[in-house]
Amino acid sequence: MEKIEKTLEEWRAMLDPEQYNVCRLKGTERPFSGKYNSTRTDGVYHCICCNAPLFDSKAKFDSGCGWPSFYEPIEDSAMVEIRDTSHGMIRTEVTCAHCDAHLGHVFPDGPPPTGLRYCINSVCLDLVPR
């Protein structure tokens, strides 16, 4: 998939206000408010901005953090990790490799087999059921 580049105005026109705030301005949704936080539907989660596949539901687990959590992306190349020092913390931001949409953060406190917890905003995702 080729890199997708659009102006902020183009993104604003295609996304709803919350999607735009989170995906393009690096905001976050309130914990436990996202539509995919508790879902168990079998399928593939895609980027809401560019439709790139990001996570398989088989890698989803209940971390109790208030956002959908996954222990691995569908492919390592699906996202980019960026050092994030905002809000007085050191974290690792994850963005879509194809359109640079902010997705959330990854933490080293997840379950086996990876030990990772990709903490992802629901508004960044579109679940395509199998």
Coordinates of N, CA and C in Angstrom, one line a residue:
M1 N 0.8 -1.2 0.0 CA 0.0 0.0 0.0 C 0.9 1.2 0.0
E2 N 0.6 2.2 -0.8 CA 1.3 3.4 -0.9 C 1.0 4.4 0.2
K3 N 2.0 5.2 0.5 CA 1.8 6.2 1.6 C 0.7 7.2 1.1
I4 N -0.2 7.5 2.0 CA -1.3 8.4 1.8 C -1.0 9.7 2.4
E5 N -1.1 10.8 1.7 CA -0.8 12.1 2.2 C -2.0 13.0 1.8
K6 N -2.5 13.7 2.8 CA -3.6 14.7 2.6 C -3.4 15.9 3.5
T7 N -4.0 17.0 3.2 CA -3.9 18.2 4.0 C -4.8 17.9 5.2
L8 N -4.6 18.7 6.3 CA -5.5 18.6 7.4 C -6.9 19.0 7.0
E9 N -7.1 19.9 6.1 CA -8.4 20.2 5.6 C -9.1 19.1 4.9
E10 N -8.3 18.3 4.2 CA -8.9 17.1 3.5 C -9.3 16.0 4.5
W11 N -8.4 15.9 5.6 CA -8.8 14.9 6.6 C -10.0 15.4 7.4
R12 N -10.1 16.6 7.7 CA -11.2 17.2 8.4 C -12.5 16.9 7.6
A13 N -12.5 17.0 6.3 CA -13.7 16.8 5.5 C -14.2 15.4 5.5
M14 N -13.2 14.4 5.7 CA -13.6 13.0 5.6 C -13.9 12.3 6.9
L15 N -13.4 12.9 8.0 CA -13.6 12.3 9.3 C -14.6 13.1 10.2
D16 N -15.2 12.4 11.2 CA -16.0 13.1 12.1 C -15.1 13.9 13.1
P17 N -15.7 14.8 13.8 CA -14.8 15.6 14.7 C -14.0 14.8 15.7
E18 N -14.5 13.8 16.3 CA -13.7 13.0 17.2 C -12.6 12.2 16.5
Q19 N -12.9 11.6 15.4 CA -11.9 10.9 14.6 C -10.8 11.9 14.2
Y20 N -11.2 13.0 13.7 CA -10.2 14.0 13.3 C -9.3 14.4 14.5
N21 N -9.9 14.7 15.7 CA -9.1 15.1 16.8 C -8.1 14.0 17.3
V22 N -8.5 12.8 17.3 CA -7.7 11.7 17.7 C -6.7 11.3 16.6
C23 N -7.1 11.0 15.4 CA -6.3 10.5 14.4 C -5.3 11.6 13.8
R24 N -5.7 12.8 13.7 CA -4.9 13.8 13.0 C -4.2 14.8 14.0
L25 N -4.9 15.0 15.2 CA -4.3 15.9 16.2 C -3.8 15.3 17.4
K26 N -3.7 13.9 17.4 CA -3.1 13.1 18.5 C -3.9 13.2 19.8
G27 N -5.2 13.4 19.7 CA -6.0 13.4 20.9 C -6.2 12.0 21.4
T28 N -7.2 11.8 22.3 CA -7.6 10.5 22.8 C -9.0 10.5 23.2
E29 N -9.7 9.4 23.1 CA -11.0 9.3 23.5 C -11.0 8.9 25.0
R30 N -12.1 9.2 25.7 CA -12.2 8.9 27.1 C -12.2 7.4 27.3
P31 N -11.5 7.0 28.4 CA -11.4 5.5 28.7 C -12.8 4.9 28.9
F32 N -13.0 3.7 28.4 CA -14.2 2.9 28.5 C -15.4 3.5 27.7
S33 N -15.1 4.5 26.8 CA -16.2 5.1 26.0 C -16.2 4.6 24.5
G34 N -15.1 3.9 24.1 CA -15.0 3.5 22.7 C -15.9 2.3 22.4
K35 N -16.3 2.3 21.1 CA -17.2 1.2 20.7 C -16.6 -0.2 20.6
Y36 N -15.2 -0.2 20.6 CA -14.6 -1.5 20.5 C -13.9 -2.0 21.8
N37 N -14.1 -1.2 22.8 CA -13.4 -1.6 24.1 C -13.8 -3.0 24.6
S38 N -15.0 -3.3 24.5 CA -15.5 -4.6 25.0 C -15.9 -5.6 23.9
T39 N -15.9 -5.2 22.7 CA -16.4 -6.2 21.6 C -15.5 -7.4 21.5
R40 N -16.2 -8.5 21.2 CA -15.5 -9.8 21.0 C -15.7 -10.3 19.5
T41 N -16.2 -9.5 18.6 CA -16.5 -9.8 17.3 C -15.2 -10.3 16.6
D42 N -15.3 -11.4 15.9 CA -14.2 -12.0 15.1 C -14.0 -11.2 13.8
G43 N -12.8 -10.7 13.6 CA -12.5 -10.0 12.4 C -11.2 -9.2 12.4
V44 N -11.1 -8.3 11.5 CA -9.9 -7.5 11.3 C -10.2 -6.0 11.5
Y45 N -9.4 -5.4 12.3 CA -9.5 -4.0 12.6 C -8.7 -3.2 11.6
H46 N -9.3 -2.2 10.9 CA -8.6 -1.4 9.9 C -8.5 0.0 10.3
C47 N -7.6 0.7 9.7 CA -7.5 2.2 10.0 C -8.7 2.9 9.5
I48 N -9.3 3.8 10.3 CA -10.5 4.5 9.8 C -10.1 5.5 8.8
C49 N -8.9 6.0 8.7 CA -8.5 7.0 7.7 C -8.1 6.4 6.3
C50 N -7.5 5.2 6.3 CA -7.0 4.7 5.0 C -7.4 3.3 4.7
N51 N -8.1 2.6 5.7 CA -8.6 1.3 5.5 C -7.4 0.2 5.5
A52 N -6.2 0.6 5.9 CA -5.2 -0.4 6.0 C -5.5 -1.4 7.2
P53 N -5.3 -2.7 7.0 CA -5.5 -3.6 8.1 C -4.4 -3.4 9.2
L54 N -4.9 -3.3 10.5 CA -3.9 -3.0 11.6 C -3.8 -4.2 12.6
F55 N -5.0 -4.7 13.0 CA -5.0 -5.7 14.1 C -6.0 -6.8 13.7
D56 N -5.6 -8.1 14.1 CA -6.6 -9.2 14.0 C -7.3 -9.3 15.4
S57 N -8.5 -9.6 15.4 CA -9.3 -9.7 16.7 C -8.7 -10.8 17.5
K58 N -8.0 -11.8 16.9 CA -7.4 -12.9 17.7 C -6.3 -12.4 18.6
A59 N -5.7 -11.2 18.4 CA -4.7 -10.6 19.2 C -5.3 -9.6 20.2
K60 N -6.6 -9.5 20.3 CA -7.2 -8.6 21.2 C -7.4 -9.2 22.6
F61 N -7.2 -8.5 23.6 CA -7.4 -9.0 25.0 C -7.9 -7.9 25.9
D62 N -8.5 -8.3 27.0 CA -9.1 -7.3 27.9 C -8.0 -6.9 28.9
S63 N -7.4 -5.7 28.8 CA -6.4 -5.2 29.7 C -6.9 -4.5 30.8
G64 N -8.2 -4.1 30.8 CA -8.8 -3.3 31.8 C -8.4 -1.8 31.8
C65 N -7.7 -1.4 30.7 CA -7.2 0.0 30.7 C -8.3 1.0 30.1
G66 N -9.3 0.5 29.5 CA -10.4 1.4 29.0 C -10.3 1.6 27.5
W67 N -9.3 1.1 26.8 CA -9.2 1.2 25.4 C -9.0 -0.2 24.8
P68 N -9.4 -0.5 23.6 CA -9.1 -1.8 23.0 C -7.6 -2.1 23.1
S69 N -7.3 -3.3 23.4 CA -5.8 -3.6 23.6 C -5.5 -4.9 22.8
F70 N -4.4 -4.9 22.2 CA -3.9 -6.0 21.3 C -2.5 -6.3 21.7
Y71 N -2.1 -7.6 21.5 CA -0.7 -7.9 21.9 C 0.2 -7.9 20.7
E72 N -0.3 -7.7 19.5 CA 0.5 -7.6 18.3 C -0.3 -7.0 17.1
P73 N 0.4 -6.3 16.2 CA -0.3 -5.8 15.0 C -0.4 -6.9 14.0
I74 N -1.3 -6.7 13.0 CA -1.4 -7.8 12.0 C -0.1 -8.1 11.3
E75 N 0.7 -7.0 11.1 CA 2.0 -7.1 10.5 C 2.9 -6.0 11.2
D76 N 4.1 -6.3 11.4 CA 5.0 -5.3 12.0 C 5.1 -4.0 11.2
S77 N 4.9 -4.2 9.9 CA 5.0 -3.0 9.0 C 3.7 -2.2 8.9
A78 N 2.7 -2.6 9.7 CA 1.4 -1.9 9.6 C 1.5 -0.6 10.4
M79 N 2.4 -0.5 11.3 CA 2.5 0.8 12.1 C 3.9 1.2 12.3
V80 N 4.0 2.5 12.7 CA 5.3 3.1 13.0 C 5.3 3.5 14.5
E81 N 6.4 3.2 15.2 CA 6.5 3.6 16.6 C 7.3 4.9 16.7
I82 N 6.8 5.8 17.5 CA 7.5 7.1 17.7 C 7.6 7.4 19.2
R83 N 8.8 7.9 19.6 CA 9.0 8.3 21.0 C 8.1 9.5 21.3
D84 N 7.3 9.4 22.4 CA 6.4 10.5 22.8 C 6.7 10.9 24.2
T85 N 7.1 12.2 24.3 CA 7.5 12.7 25.6 C 6.4 13.8 26.1
S86 N 5.2 13.8 25.5 CA 4.2 14.7 25.9 C 3.6 14.4 27.2
H87 N 3.0 15.3 27.9 CA 2.3 15.1 29.1 C 3.2 14.7 30.3
G88 N 4.5 15.0 30.2 CA 5.4 14.7 31.3 C 5.7 13.2 31.4
M89 N 5.5 12.4 30.3 CA 5.7 11.0 30.3 C 6.6 10.6 29.1
I90 N 7.2 9.4 29.2 CA 7.9 8.9 28.1 C 7.1 7.6 27.7
R91 N 6.6 7.7 26.5 CA 5.7 6.6 26.0 C 6.2 6.3 24.5
T92 N 5.6 5.3 23.9 CA 5.8 5.0 22.5 C 4.5 5.1 21.8
E93 N 4.3 6.1 21.0 CA 3.1 6.3 20.2 C 3.2 5.4 19.0
V94 N 2.0 4.9 18.6 CA 1.9 4.1 17.3 C 1.0 4.9 16.3
T95 N 1.5 4.9 15.1 CA 0.7 5.5 14.0 C 0.6 4.6 12.9
C96 N -0.4 4.8 12.0 CA -0.6 3.9 10.9 C 0.6 4.2 9.9
A97 N 1.2 3.2 9.4 CA 2.3 3.3 8.5 C 1.9 3.8 7.2
H98 N 0.6 3.7 6.8 CA 0.2 4.2 5.5 C -0.3 5.6 5.4
C99 N -0.8 6.1 6.5 CA -1.4 7.5 6.5 C -1.0 8.3 7.7
D100 N -0.2 7.8 8.6 CA 0.3 8.6 9.7 C -0.7 8.9 10.8
A101 N -1.9 8.2 10.7 CA -2.9 8.5 11.7 C -2.4 8.0 13.1
H102 N -2.6 8.9 14.1 CA -2.3 8.5 15.5 C -3.3 7.5 15.9
L103 N -2.8 6.4 16.4 CA -3.7 5.3 16.9 C -3.8 5.1 18.4
G104 N -2.7 5.3 19.0 CA -2.6 5.2 20.5 C -1.1 5.0 20.9
H105 N -0.9 4.1 21.9 CA 0.4 3.9 22.4 C 0.7 2.4 22.6
V106 N 1.9 2.0 22.6 CA 2.3 0.6 23.0 C 3.1 0.6 24.2
F107 N 2.8 -0.4 25.1 CA 3.4 -0.5 26.4 C 4.0 -1.9 26.6
P108 N 5.1 -2.0 27.4 CA 5.7 -3.4 27.6 C 5.1 -4.2 28.7
D109 N 3.7 -4.1 28.9 CA 3.1 -4.8 30.0 C 1.9 -5.7 29.5
G110 N 2.1 -6.2 28.3 CA 1.0 -7.1 27.8 C 1.3 -8.5 28.0
P111 N 0.4 -9.4 27.5 CA 0.5 -10.8 27.8 C 1.4 -11.5 26.8
P112 N 1.7 -12.8 27.0 CA 2.5 -13.5 26.0 C 1.6 -13.7 24.8
P113 N 2.1 -13.8 23.6 CA 3.6 -14.2 23.4 C 4.5 -13.0 23.2
T114 N 4.0 -11.8 23.1 CA 4.8 -10.6 22.8 C 5.2 -9.8 24.1
G115 N 4.3 -9.8 25.1 CA 4.5 -9.0 26.3 C 4.2 -7.5 26.0
L116 N 3.5 -7.2 24.9 CA 3.2 -5.9 24.5 C 1.7 -5.6 24.7
R117 N 1.4 -4.4 24.9 CA 0.0 -3.9 25.0 C -0.2 -2.7 24.1
Y118 N -0.8 -2.9 22.9 CA -1.1 -1.8 22.0 C -2.5 -1.3 22.5
C119 N -2.4 -0.1 23.1 CA -3.6 0.6 23.6 C -4.1 1.5 22.6
I120 N -5.2 1.2 21.9 CA -5.7 1.9 20.7 C -7.0 2.5 20.9
N121 N -7.2 3.7 20.4 CA -8.5 4.4 20.4 C -9.4 3.8 19.4
S122 N -10.6 3.5 19.9 CA -11.7 2.9 19.0 C -12.0 3.7 17.8
V123 N -12.0 5.1 18.0 CA -12.4 5.9 16.9 C -11.4 5.9 15.7
C124 N -10.2 5.3 15.9 CA -9.2 5.1 14.9 C -9.4 3.9 14.1
L125 N -10.4 3.0 14.5 CA -10.5 1.7 13.9 C -11.9 1.5 13.3
D126 N -11.9 0.6 12.3 CA -13.1 0.1 11.7 C -13.0 -1.4 11.7
L127 N -13.9 -2.1 12.4 CA -13.8 -3.6 12.5 C -14.6 -4.2 11.3
V128 N -13.9 -5.0 10.6 CA -14.5 -5.7 9.5 C -14.7 -7.2 9.9
P129 N -15.9 -7.6 10.2 CA -16.2 -9.0 10.7 C -15.8 -10.0 9.7
R130 N -15.4 -11.2 10.2 CA -15.1 -12.3 9.3 C -16.4 -13.0 8.9

